[in-house]
Coordinates of C-alpha atoms and ligand atoms in Angstrom, one line a residue:
M1298 CA 17.7 21.5 -28.9
T1299 CA 20.5 21.5 -26.3
T1300 CA 21.4 18.3 -24.4
L1301 CA 20.0 19.8 -21.2
A1302 CA 16.7 20.7 -22.9
L1303 CA 16.5 17.3 -24.4
A1304 CA 17.1 15.6 -21.0
T1305 CA 14.5 17.8 -19.4
E1306 CA 12.0 16.9 -22.1
T1307 CA 12.7 13.2 -21.7
V1308 CA 12.1 13.3 -18.0
A1309 CA 8.8 15.1 -18.5
L1310 CA 7.7 12.6 -21.2
E1311 CA 8.8 9.6 -19.1
A1312 CA 7.0 10.8 -16.0
A1313 CA 3.8 11.4 -18.0
R1314 CA 3.9 7.8 -19.1
R1315 CA 4.2 6.4 -15.5
R1316 CA 1.4 5.2 -13.3
T1317 CA 2.3 4.2 -9.8
F1318 CA -0.3 2.6 -7.7
A1319 CA -1.2 0.0 -5.1
I1320 CA -4.1 -2.3 -4.6
I1321 CA -5.9 -2.1 -1.3
S1322 CA -8.2 -4.9 -0.2
H1323 CA -9.2 -7.2 2.5
P1324 CA -7.6 -10.7 2.4
D1325 CA -9.3 -12.9 -0.2
A1326 CA -11.0 -10.1 -2.0
G1327 CA -8.9 -11.0 -5.1
K1328 CA -5.8 -8.8 -5.0
T1329 CA -3.4 -11.5 -6.1
T1330 CA -5.7 -12.8 -8.8
L1331 CA -6.2 -9.3 -10.1
T1332 CA -2.5 -8.5 -10.1
E1333 CA -1.9 -11.6 -12.1
K1334 CA -4.6 -10.6 -14.6
F1335 CA -3.1 -7.2 -15.0
L1336 CA 0.1 -8.9 -16.0
L1337 CA -1.8 -11.1 -18.4
Y1338 CA -3.5 -8.1 -20.1
A1339 CA -0.3 -6.2 -20.2
G1340 CA 1.4 -9.1 -22.0
A1341 CA 4.0 -9.4 -19.2
V1342 CA 3.0 -13.1 -18.7
A1343 CA 1.6 -15.2 -21.5
E1344 CA -0.9 -17.1 -19.3
A1345 CA -2.3 -16.5 -15.9
G1346 CA -0.7 -18.7 -13.3
A1347 CA 2.8 -17.3 -13.6
V1348 CA 2.7 -15.1 -10.5
K1349 CA 1.8 -17.8 -8.2
A1350 CA 4.4 -20.1 -9.9
R1351 CA 7.0 -17.4 -9.4
A1352 CA 6.1 -17.1 -5.8
G1353 CA 6.7 -20.8 -5.5
G1354 CA 10.1 -20.5 -7.2
R1355 CA 11.1 -17.7 -4.9
R1356 CA 10.3 -19.7 -1.8
A1357 CA 12.7 -22.4 -2.9
R1358 CA 15.5 -19.9 -3.2
S1359 CA 15.2 -17.7 -0.2
D1360 CA 14.8 -18.5 3.4
W1361 CA 13.5 -15.0 3.9
M1362 CA 12.0 -16.4 5.6
E1363 CA 11.5 -20.0 6.7
M1364 CA 8.5 -18.5 8.3
E1365 CA 7.2 -17.4 4.9
Q1366 CA 7.6 -21.0 3.7
Q1367 CA 6.0 -22.5 6.8
R1368 CA 3.0 -20.3 6.6
G1369 CA 2.7 -19.9 2.8
I1370 CA 2.5 -16.2 3.0
S1371 CA 4.5 -13.4 1.6
I1372 CA 6.2 -11.0 4.0
T1373 CA 8.3 -9.0 1.6
S1374 CA 6.4 -6.4 -0.3
T1375 CA 7.2 -6.4 -4.0
V1376 CA 7.1 -4.0 -6.9
L1377 CA 5.9 -5.1 -10.3
Q1378 CA 6.7 -3.0 -13.3
F1379 CA 5.1 -3.6 -16.7
S1380 CA 4.2 -1.7 -19.8
Y1381 CA 0.7 -1.3 -21.0
R1382 CA -0.5 0.8 -23.9
D1383 CA 2.8 2.7 -24.1
H1384 CA 2.7 3.4 -20.4
V1385 CA 4.9 2.2 -17.7
V1386 CA 2.9 0.8 -14.8
N1387 CA 4.4 0.4 -11.3
L1388 CA 2.3 -1.8 -9.1
L1389 CA 3.4 -1.8 -5.5
D1390 CA 2.2 -4.7 -3.4
T1391 CA 0.8 -3.9 0.0
P1392 CA 1.5 -6.9 2.2
G1393 CA -1.8 -8.2 3.5
H1394 CA -3.3 -11.1 5.4
R1395 CA -1.7 -11.9 8.8
D1396 CA 1.5 -10.1 7.7
F1397 CA -0.4 -6.7 7.8
S1398 CA 2.2 -4.3 9.2
E1399 CA 3.4 -0.8 9.1
D1400 CA 5.1 -1.6 5.7
T1401 CA 1.6 -2.0 4.3
Y1402 CA 0.9 1.6 5.2
R1403 CA 4.3 2.9 4.1
V1404 CA 3.8 1.6 0.6
L1405 CA 0.9 4.0 0.3
A1406 CA 3.3 6.9 0.8
A1407 CA 5.0 5.9 -2.4
V1408 CA 2.1 5.6 -4.8
D1409 CA 0.0 8.2 -6.7
A1410 CA -3.3 6.2 -6.7
A1411 CA -4.9 3.1 -5.3
V1412 CA -7.3 0.5 -6.7
M1413 CA -9.7 -0.6 -4.0
V1414 CA -10.8 -4.2 -4.6
L1415 CA -14.1 -5.2 -2.9
D1416 CA -15.7 -8.6 -2.9
V1417 CA -19.2 -8.1 -4.2
A1418 CA -20.6 -10.5 -1.6
K1419 CA -18.9 -8.6 1.3
G1420 CA -18.5 -4.9 0.6
I1421 CA -16.2 -2.9 2.7
E1422 CA -14.2 -5.1 5.2
A1423 CA -12.0 -4.2 8.1
Q1424 CA -8.6 -4.2 6.4
T1425 CA -9.8 -2.2 3.4
L1426 CA -11.1 0.3 5.8
K1427 CA -7.8 0.7 7.6
L1428 CA -5.9 1.1 4.3
F1429 CA -8.6 3.4 3.0
E1430 CA -8.1 5.7 6.0
V1431 CA -4.4 6.2 5.0
C1432 CA -5.4 6.9 1.4
R1433 CA -7.9 9.4 2.6
A1434 CA -5.4 11.2 4.8
R1435 CA -3.2 11.6 1.8
R1436 CA -6.2 12.6 -0.4
M1437 CA -5.2 9.8 -2.8
P1438 CA -7.3 9.1 -5.9
I1439 CA -9.0 5.7 -5.6
I1440 CA -10.5 3.5 -8.3
T1441 CA -12.9 0.9 -7.0
F1442 CA -13.3 -2.6 -8.4
L1443 CA -16.3 -4.7 -7.4
N1444 CA -14.8 -8.2 -7.8
K1445 CA -16.2 -11.7 -7.9
Y1446 CA -19.3 -10.7 -9.8
D1447 CA -19.3 -14.1 -11.4
R1448 CA -20.7 -15.6 -8.3
P1449 CA -23.7 -14.7 -6.1
G1450 CA -23.3 -11.5 -4.1
R1451 CA -25.1 -8.4 -3.2
E1452 CA -26.9 -5.9 -5.3
P1453 CA -24.5 -3.4 -6.8
L1454 CA -26.8 -0.5 -6.2
E1455 CA -26.9 -1.4 -2.5
L1456 CA -23.1 -1.6 -2.4
L1457 CA -22.8 1.9 -3.9
D1458 CA -24.8 3.2 -1.0
E1459 CA -22.8 1.2 1.5
I1460 CA -19.5 2.5 0.2
E1461 CA -20.6 6.1 0.4
A1462 CA -22.3 5.6 3.8
Q1463 CA -19.4 3.7 5.4
I1464 CA -16.4 5.6 4.1
G1465 CA -17.7 8.8 2.7
L1466 CA -16.3 8.1 -0.8
R1467 CA -18.8 8.6 -3.5
P1468 CA -18.6 5.8 -6.2
T1469 CA -19.2 6.9 -9.7
P1470 CA -19.7 3.7 -11.8
L1471 CA -18.0 3.8 -15.2
T1472 CA -19.2 0.4 -16.1
W1473 CA -22.4 -1.2 -15.0
P1474 CA -23.1 -5.0 -15.0
V1475 CA -25.7 -6.7 -17.1
G1476 CA -26.8 -9.8 -15.2
L1477 CA -27.1 -10.4 -11.5
P1478 CA -24.0 -11.4 -9.4
G1479 CA -23.5 -15.1 -10.4
D1480 CA -25.0 -14.5 -13.8
F1481 CA -22.6 -12.0 -15.2
R1482 CA -23.0 -11.3 -18.9
G1483 CA -21.1 -8.1 -19.6
V1484 CA -21.0 -4.4 -18.8
V1485 CA -22.3 -1.2 -20.2
E1486 CA -19.6 1.4 -20.6
R1487 CA -21.5 4.4 -19.2
R1488 CA -19.5 7.0 -21.1
S1489 CA -19.8 5.5 -24.6
G1490 CA -23.1 3.8 -23.8
E1491 CA -21.8 0.6 -25.4
F1492 CA -22.7 -2.9 -24.1
I1493 CA -19.8 -5.2 -24.1
R1494 CA -20.6 -8.9 -23.7
Y1495 CA -17.9 -11.2 -22.4
S1496 CA -17.3 -14.8 -22.9
R1497 CA -15.2 -16.9 -20.6
T1498 CA -11.9 -18.6 -21.6
A1499 CA -10.8 -21.8 -20.1
R1500 CA -9.7 -21.2 -16.4
G1501 CA -9.5 -17.5 -17.2
A1502 CA -5.9 -18.2 -18.4
T1503 CA -6.2 -15.9 -21.4
A1504 CA -8.0 -12.6 -21.9
A1505 CA -11.8 -12.7 -21.9
E1506 CA -13.5 -12.3 -25.3
E1507 CA -15.4 -9.0 -25.6
E1508 CA -18.2 -8.4 -28.1
P1509 CA -19.9 -5.0 -28.5
I1510 CA -23.6 -5.6 -28.9
G1511 CA -26.3 -3.1 -30.1
Y1512 CA -29.2 -2.3 -27.8
E1513 CA -31.8 -4.1 -29.8
R1514 CA -29.9 -7.3 -29.9
A1515 CA -29.1 -6.9 -26.2
A1516 CA -32.8 -6.5 -25.4
R1517 CA -33.5 -9.6 -27.5
E1518 CA -30.8 -11.8 -26.3
E1519 CA -30.4 -10.7 -22.7
G1520 CA -34.0 -10.2 -21.8
N1521 CA -34.7 -9.3 -18.2
A1522 CA -31.0 -8.9 -17.4
W1523 CA -30.9 -6.1 -20.0
L1524 CA -34.1 -4.5 -18.8
R1525 CA -32.9 -4.4 -15.3
A1526 CA -29.5 -3.0 -16.2
S1527 CA -31.2 -0.3 -18.3
E1528 CA -33.4 0.7 -15.4
E1529 CA -30.5 0.9 -13.1
L1530 CA -28.5 2.9 -15.6
A1531 CA -31.4 5.4 -15.9
L1532 CA -31.5 5.7 -12.2
L1533 CA -27.7 6.3 -12.0
D1534 CA -28.1 9.0 -14.6
A1535 CA -31.0 10.6 -12.8
V1536 CA -29.1 10.9 -9.5
G1537 CA -26.1 12.2 -11.3
V1538 CA -23.4 9.9 -10.2
S1539 CA -21.1 10.4 -13.1
F1540 CA -17.3 10.5 -13.3
D1541 CA -15.8 13.8 -12.3
E1542 CA -12.1 14.2 -12.7
Q1543 CA -11.5 16.9 -10.2
S1544 CA -13.3 15.2 -7.3
F1545 CA -11.6 11.9 -8.2
L1546 CA -8.2 13.5 -8.1
E1547 CA -9.0 15.0 -4.7
G1548 CA -10.1 11.6 -3.3
E1549 CA -13.8 12.5 -2.9
T1550 CA -15.3 10.4 -5.6
S1551 CA -14.2 7.0 -7.0
P1552 CA -14.7 5.7 -10.5
L1553 CA -16.2 2.2 -10.1
F1554 CA -15.8 -0.9 -12.2
V1555 CA -17.6 -4.2 -11.9
G1556 CA -15.9 -7.4 -12.8
S1557 CA -14.4 -10.8 -12.0
A1558 CA -10.7 -11.2 -11.7
L1559 CA -11.1 -14.9 -12.0
T1560 CA -12.9 -14.9 -15.4
N1561 CA -11.1 -11.7 -16.5
F1562 CA -14.4 -9.9 -17.0
G1563 CA -13.9 -6.2 -16.6
V1564 CA -10.1 -6.5 -16.0
R1565 CA -9.3 -4.6 -19.2
H1566 CA -11.6 -1.7 -18.3
L1567 CA -10.0 -1.5 -15.0
L1568 CA -6.4 -1.5 -16.3
D1569 CA -7.4 1.1 -18.9
A1570 CA -8.7 3.2 -16.1
V1571 CA -5.4 3.0 -14.3
V1572 CA -3.7 4.4 -17.4
D1573 CA -6.4 6.9 -18.5
L1574 CA -7.7 8.2 -15.1
A1575 CA -5.0 7.7 -12.4
P1576 CA -2.6 10.6 -12.3
P1577 CA 1.0 10.4 -13.5
P1578 CA 3.7 11.4 -10.9
A1579 CA 3.4 15.0 -10.0
P1580 CA 6.0 17.4 -8.5
R1581 CA 6.4 16.4 -4.8
R1582 CA 6.5 18.9 -2.0
D1583 CA 9.5 19.0 0.1
A1584 CA 9.5 19.2 3.9
S1585 CA 9.0 23.0 3.8
G1586 CA 6.1 22.7 1.3
V1587 CA 8.1 23.7 -1.8
L1588 CA 7.4 21.7 -5.0
R1589 CA 10.3 19.8 -6.4
P1590 CA 9.8 20.0 -10.2
L1591 CA 9.8 16.7 -12.0
E1592 CA 12.5 17.9 -14.3
A1593 CA 14.8 18.9 -11.4
P1594 CA 17.9 16.6 -10.9
F1595 CA 17.2 13.2 -9.5
A1596 CA 15.6 13.0 -6.0
G1597 CA 13.7 10.2 -4.3
F1598 CA 12.8 9.0 -0.8
V1599 CA 13.1 5.6 1.0
F1600 CA 9.8 4.1 1.8
K1601 CA 10.8 0.7 2.8
I1602 CA 13.9 -1.2 4.0
Q1603 CA 14.2 -4.9 3.7
A1604 CA 17.1 -6.7 5.2
N1605 CA 18.4 -10.1 4.3
M1606 CA 16.1 -10.8 1.4
D1607 CA 19.0 -12.8 0.0
P1608 CA 20.5 -14.8 2.9
A1609 CA 23.6 -15.5 0.9
H1610 CA 24.5 -11.9 0.9
R1611 CA 23.1 -10.5 4.2
D1612 CA 22.1 -7.4 2.4
H1613 CA 19.9 -4.4 3.0
V1614 CA 17.7 -3.2 0.2
A1615 CA 16.3 0.3 0.5
F1616 CA 13.3 0.9 -1.8
V1617 CA 13.4 4.4 -3.2
R1618 CA 10.5 6.1 -4.9
A1619 CA 11.8 8.3 -7.6
C1620 CA 10.3 11.8 -7.5
S1621 CA 12.3 13.9 -9.9
G1622 CA 14.9 13.7 -12.6
R1623 CA 16.5 10.7 -14.2
F1624 CA 18.2 8.1 -12.2
E1625 CA 21.2 6.4 -13.7
R1626 CA 22.8 3.4 -12.0
G1627 CA 26.3 4.3 -10.8
M1628 CA 25.5 8.0 -10.1
T1629 CA 26.5 9.3 -6.7
L1630 CA 23.7 10.8 -4.7
T1631 CA 23.6 12.7 -1.5
Q1632 CA 21.8 11.5 1.6
G1633 CA 19.5 14.3 2.7
T1634 CA 19.7 13.9 6.5
T1635 CA 23.5 13.4 6.7
G1636 CA 24.8 15.1 3.6
K1637 CA 26.9 12.0 3.0
P1638 CA 27.5 10.7 -0.6
F1639 CA 25.8 7.5 -1.5
S1640 CA 26.9 5.3 -4.4
T1641 CA 24.2 3.6 -6.5
K1642 CA 26.4 1.0 -8.2
H1643 CA 24.1 -1.7 -6.8
A1644 CA 20.7 -0.5 -8.0
A1645 CA 18.1 -3.2 -8.6
G1646 CA 14.7 -3.3 -10.2
I1647 CA 12.5 -5.7 -8.4
F1648 CA 10.0 -8.0 -10.1
G1649 CA 8.4 -10.0 -7.4
S1650 CA 11.4 -10.6 -5.3
E1651 CA 13.6 -11.5 -8.3
R1652 CA 16.1 -8.8 -8.8
G1653 CA 17.6 -7.5 -12.0
T1654 CA 19.9 -4.6 -12.3
I1655 CA 18.3 -1.4 -13.4
D1656 CA 20.1 1.2 -15.3
E1657 CA 17.7 4.1 -15.3
A1658 CA 14.5 5.2 -13.6
Y1659 CA 12.2 8.1 -13.8
P1660 CA 9.7 9.8 -11.5
G1661 CA 7.2 7.2 -10.3
D1662 CA 9.6 4.3 -10.5
V1663 CA 10.9 2.3 -7.6
I1664 CA 14.6 1.6 -7.3
G1665 CA 16.0 -1.0 -4.9
L1666 CA 19.3 0.1 -3.5
V1667 CA 21.3 -2.9 -2.3
N1668 CA 23.7 -2.7 0.6
A1669 CA 22.1 0.5 1.8
S1670 CA 22.6 -0.1 5.5
D1671 CA 23.0 3.6 6.2
L1672 CA 19.6 4.6 4.8
R1673 CA 16.5 5.0 7.0
I1674 CA 12.9 5.0 6.1
G1675 CA 11.9 8.5 5.0
D1676 CA 15.4 9.5 3.9
T1677 CA 15.8 11.6 0.9
L1678 CA 18.5 11.0 -1.7
F1679 CA 19.2 13.7 -4.2
E1680 CA 21.6 14.7 -7.0
K1681 CA 23.0 18.2 -7.2
V1682 CA 20.1 20.3 -6.0
P1683 CA 19.4 19.6 -2.3
V1684 CA 16.0 18.6 -1.2
V1685 CA 14.5 16.9 1.9
F1686 CA 11.1 15.3 1.5
P1687 CA 8.7 15.1 4.5
S1688 CA 9.3 12.1 6.7
I1689 CA 6.9 9.1 6.4
P1690 CA 4.6 9.1 9.4
S1691 CA 4.8 6.2 11.8
F1692 CA 1.3 4.8 12.4
A1693 CA -0.9 4.5 15.4
P1694 CA 0.2 1.2 16.9
E1695 CA -2.5 -1.2 18.2
L1696 CA -0.4 -4.0 19.6
F1697 CA 2.2 -3.8 22.3
A1698 CA 4.6 -6.3 23.8
A1699 CA 7.4 -6.1 26.4
A1700 CA 10.7 -7.3 25.1
R1701 CA 12.9 -9.1 27.6
M1702 CA 16.3 -10.7 27.2
P1703 CA 16.4 -14.2 28.6
D1704 CA 20.2 -14.3 28.4
A1705 CA 22.0 -11.4 30.0
N1706 CA 25.3 -12.4 28.3
R1707 CA 23.8 -11.4 25.0
Y1708 CA 23.1 -7.8 26.0
K1709 CA 25.3 -6.3 23.3
Q1710 CA 23.8 -8.4 20.6
F1711 CA 20.3 -7.5 21.9
R1712 CA 21.0 -3.8 21.9
R1713 CA 22.5 -3.9 18.4
G1714 CA 19.6 -5.9 17.0
L1715 CA 17.0 -3.7 18.7
A1716 CA 18.6 -0.6 17.2
Q1717 CA 18.9 -2.1 13.7
L1718 CA 15.3 -3.4 13.6
E1719 CA 14.0 -0.2 15.0
R1720 CA 15.9 1.7 12.3
E1721 CA 14.4 -0.5 9.6
G1722 CA 10.9 0.2 11.0
V1723 CA 10.2 -3.5 11.7
V1724 CA 8.6 -2.4 15.0
Q1725 CA 8.4 0.8 16.9
V1726 CA 10.5 0.7 20.1
L1727 CA 9.2 2.5 23.1
R1728 CA 11.3 3.2 26.2
D1729 CA 10.3 4.1 29.7
P1730 CA 11.5 7.6 30.4
E1731 CA 11.4 6.7 34.1
G1732 CA 14.1 4.1 33.7
D1733 CA 12.5 0.7 33.4
P1734 CA 15.0 -1.0 31.1
T1735 CA 12.4 -3.2 29.4
P1736 CA 11.4 -1.7 26.1
I1737 CA 7.9 -2.1 24.8
L1738 CA 7.5 -2.9 21.1
A1739 CA 4.6 -1.4 19.3
A1740 CA 3.1 -2.6 16.0
V1741 CA 0.0 -2.5 13.8
G1742 CA 0.1 -6.2 13.0
P1743 CA 1.2 -9.3 15.0
M1744 CA 3.5 -10.5 12.2
Q1745 CA 5.8 -7.5 13.0
F1746 CA 6.6 -9.1 16.4
E1747 CA 7.3 -12.5 14.9
V1748 CA 9.6 -11.0 12.3
F1749 CA 11.3 -9.1 15.1
S1750 CA 11.9 -12.1 17.3
Y1751 CA 13.0 -14.3 14.4
R1752 CA 15.5 -11.8 13.1
L1753 CA 16.9 -10.9 16.5
R1754 CA 17.6 -14.5 17.2
N1755 CA 18.8 -15.5 13.8
E1756 CA 20.7 -12.5 12.6
F1757 CA 22.0 -11.0 15.9
G1758 CA 22.2 -14.2 18.0
A1759 CA 20.0 -12.6 20.7
P1760 CA 17.0 -14.6 21.8
V1761 CA 14.1 -12.5 23.1
E1762 CA 11.0 -13.1 25.1
L1763 CA 8.0 -11.1 24.1
S1764 CA 5.1 -10.9 26.5
P1765 CA 1.9 -9.2 25.3
A1766 CA 1.3 -5.9 27.1
L1767 CA -2.3 -5.3 28.0
Y1768 CA -2.5 -2.0 26.1
S1769 CA -4.5 -1.6 22.9
A1770 CA -4.4 2.1 22.1
A1771 CA -1.9 4.9 22.2
R1772 CA -2.1 8.7 22.1
L1773 CA 0.6 11.4 21.8
T1774 CA 0.9 13.5 24.8
D1775 CA 3.0 16.2 26.4
K1776 CA 5.0 16.5 29.7
A1777 CA 2.2 18.2 31.6
T1778 CA -0.5 15.6 30.7
A1779 CA 2.0 12.8 31.1
A1780 CA 2.5 13.8 34.7
Q1781 CA -1.3 13.6 35.2
L1782 CA -1.6 10.3 33.4
R1783 CA 1.1 8.7 35.5
E1784 CA -1.4 9.0 38.3
T1785 CA -4.1 7.3 36.3
R1786 CA -4.7 3.5 36.5
G1787 CA -4.2 1.5 33.4
V1788 CA -2.0 4.1 31.6
K1789 CA 1.7 3.8 30.8
I1790 CA 3.9 6.6 29.6
M1791 CA 6.6 5.7 27.1
E1792 CA 9.0 7.6 24.9
R1793 CA 9.6 7.2 21.2
R1794 CA 13.0 7.5 19.4
D1795 CA 12.2 11.0 18.4
G1796 CA 11.6 12.0 22.0
S1797 CA 7.8 12.3 21.8
L1798 CA 5.8 10.9 24.6
L1799 CA 3.2 8.2 24.0
A1800 CA 0.5 7.3 26.5
L1801 CA -0.6 3.6 26.3
F1802 CA -4.1 2.7 27.3
E1803 CA -5.8 -0.5 28.0
S1804 CA -8.8 0.5 26.0
E1805 CA -10.3 3.2 23.8
Y1806 CA -12.9 3.6 26.5
T1807 CA -10.4 4.9 29.0
I1808 CA -9.3 7.5 26.4
R1809 CA -12.8 8.6 25.8
R1810 CA -13.5 8.9 29.5
L1811 CA -10.4 10.9 30.1
E1812 CA -11.1 13.2 27.1
A1813 CA -14.6 13.9 28.4
N1814 CA -13.4 14.6 32.0
H1815 CA -10.2 16.5 31.1
P1816 CA -10.8 18.4 27.9
D1817 CA -7.6 20.4 28.5
W1818 CA -5.3 17.3 28.5
C1819 CA -3.1 16.7 25.5
L1820 CA -4.2 13.3 24.0
G1821 CA -3.3 13.7 20.4
Q1822 CA -4.4 11.1 17.8
I1823 CA -1.3 9.6 16.3
L1824 CA -0.7 10.5 12.8
L1825 CA -2.6 9.1 9.9
E1826 CA -2.2 12.7 9.2
P1827 CA -1.0 14.0 5.9
A1828 CA 2.7 15.0 6.1
P1829 CA 3.3 18.7 6.0
G1830 CA 3.1 20.0 2.5
E1831 CA 0.7 17.3 1.5
R1832 CA -2.3 19.0 2.9
Ligands
G4P2447 P1 -6.1 -11.9 -2.1 O1 -4.8 -11.8 -2.8 O2 -6.8 -10.6 -2.0 O3 -6.0 -12.5 -0.7 O4 -7.0 -12.9 -2.9 P2 -6.7 -13.9 -4.0 O5 -6.5 -13.3 -5.3 O6 -5.7 -14.9 -3.5 O7 -8.1 -14.6 -4.1 C1 -8.7 -15.3 -3.0 C2 -9.7 -16.4 -3.5 O8 -10.7 -15.8 -4.3 C3 -9.0 -17.3 -4.5 O9 -9.6 -18.6 -4.3 C4 -9.3 -16.8 -5.8 O10 -9.3 -17.8 -6.8 C5 -10.7 -16.3 -5.6 N1 -11.1 -15.2 -6.5 C6 -10.4 -14.1 -6.8 N2 -11.1 -13.3 -7.7 C7 -12.2 -14.0 -8.0 C8 -13.3 -13.7 -8.8 O11 -13.4 -12.7 -9.5 N3 -14.4 -14.7 -8.8 C9 -14.3 -15.8 -8.0 N4 -15.3 -16.6 -8.0 N5 -13.3 -16.1 -7.2 C10 -12.2 -15.2 -7.2 P3 -9.0 -19.8 -3.5 O12 -9.9 -20.9 -3.7 O13 -8.7 -19.3 -2.1 O14 -7.6 -20.0 -4.1 P4 -7.2 -20.7 -5.5 O15 -7.1 -22.1 -5.2 O16 -8.3 -20.4 -6.5 O17 -5.9 -20.0 -5.9

């Protein structure tokens, strides 16, 4: 075999081994616990507890940010890579809680699948719904995990109906619980028909023991719990909710697993499903819709930029999702938008927020490029054969604030900081095309504003006063409609960096009223649309 053929084969094999996914969930549904249990089952940590400990260690080291420390939350999104059953699993963290931001959405542009974690007592909650909408727009395959089955919750059959009714995703259970929520004994694997009984280990620190049990013994030992599970399974078979690969890959059905991240019950089944069912990286479409083969020379795109993660170095890390070819540290790439060369001497793999140097990467992997201050979100980097991937959509903002400078002497610093933070996508900056110099910042989560003020003051020496603007919804519009809207009370027209016009409204109600009264006006929903070529 020639060297080239060998290299091509290596890329194909390595890509096939990769699984790159994110966990979407509402705060407290169990994402952190589950992440930790994945690492436990993969052997990446010897005992559960290490992830939280690591987070503690990190806080001691980095003031990115003091805010993080004060609030005990994590702002930086992290990438975990571990191997499991001869696969390389990349788990991208979606920042959650109060730090929900556009970054949370952008991470979803860089994964091939998502695990949706639901609390069995709560079902679909607000934040899951928002994240799910982004997954749906991208037709992303979703695996569902009904978590916290070790404690009282709702009937799983009822939850199946609710998931389908609320989000239009049809769950197809691959495991089914024996025992009610709060009295969790084990699961039946629907495809093999096998009953696996679990037993707890102390504090869930090590893998749960699993014992396959024959039906007769199950009936004898589990009594009513077994009877009930058998009836429910018969019902599921009768209504035909079985796993279907095609509709899963198209984001229409979702294989569902029941478990408890705390006691580890069901975690192995879920991790197996990530490897067995979630798709490996596929050739990605470029901005004109042409597929970039996996075996083409290296190409990737920036989905996140994080500045000053390490305060000692004042650095910028650009997170690049590899899409084709083999990445080798030190290679010189070309930046798609500018055609400029880009050196990758400082490539880092990220585990939590601890960095180690990475020497090579394949499609599906995430590379952290340090000192990448010229890169922007959505930028493509490629080797040899040019390609430009579609830009990452900016998302419909829901929060708005006017940004004023209390100290006019700091004008230069203010401008510089504003431009930099806009470029990093910390917030969206809207300007008044009619000349009001006060920019309006737009965001999807309040933390974005806090990060903005903090960084403007601390990194650029420009204090800023943010006053909440009374708007709560935005629509894309055109010049003709903007002229009409300027005459309408409670509407403000602003311009985005790309020149598009955004109409800000005080309420969705106003939008609905205007849409009804003026069907010819241009009031476009903002994004959450698949990028061109992803349709
Ligand atoms: P998040 O990242 O999605 O926000 O959730 P996280 O894993 O931090 O879990 C939130 C709370 O729910 C934690 O309890 C955690 O222990 C608990 N939890 C997670 N999975 C399960 C489960 O399967 N069963 C039960 N019963 N509880 C679960 P906490 O008291 O807030 O924190 P901690 O003191 O236990 O860390």
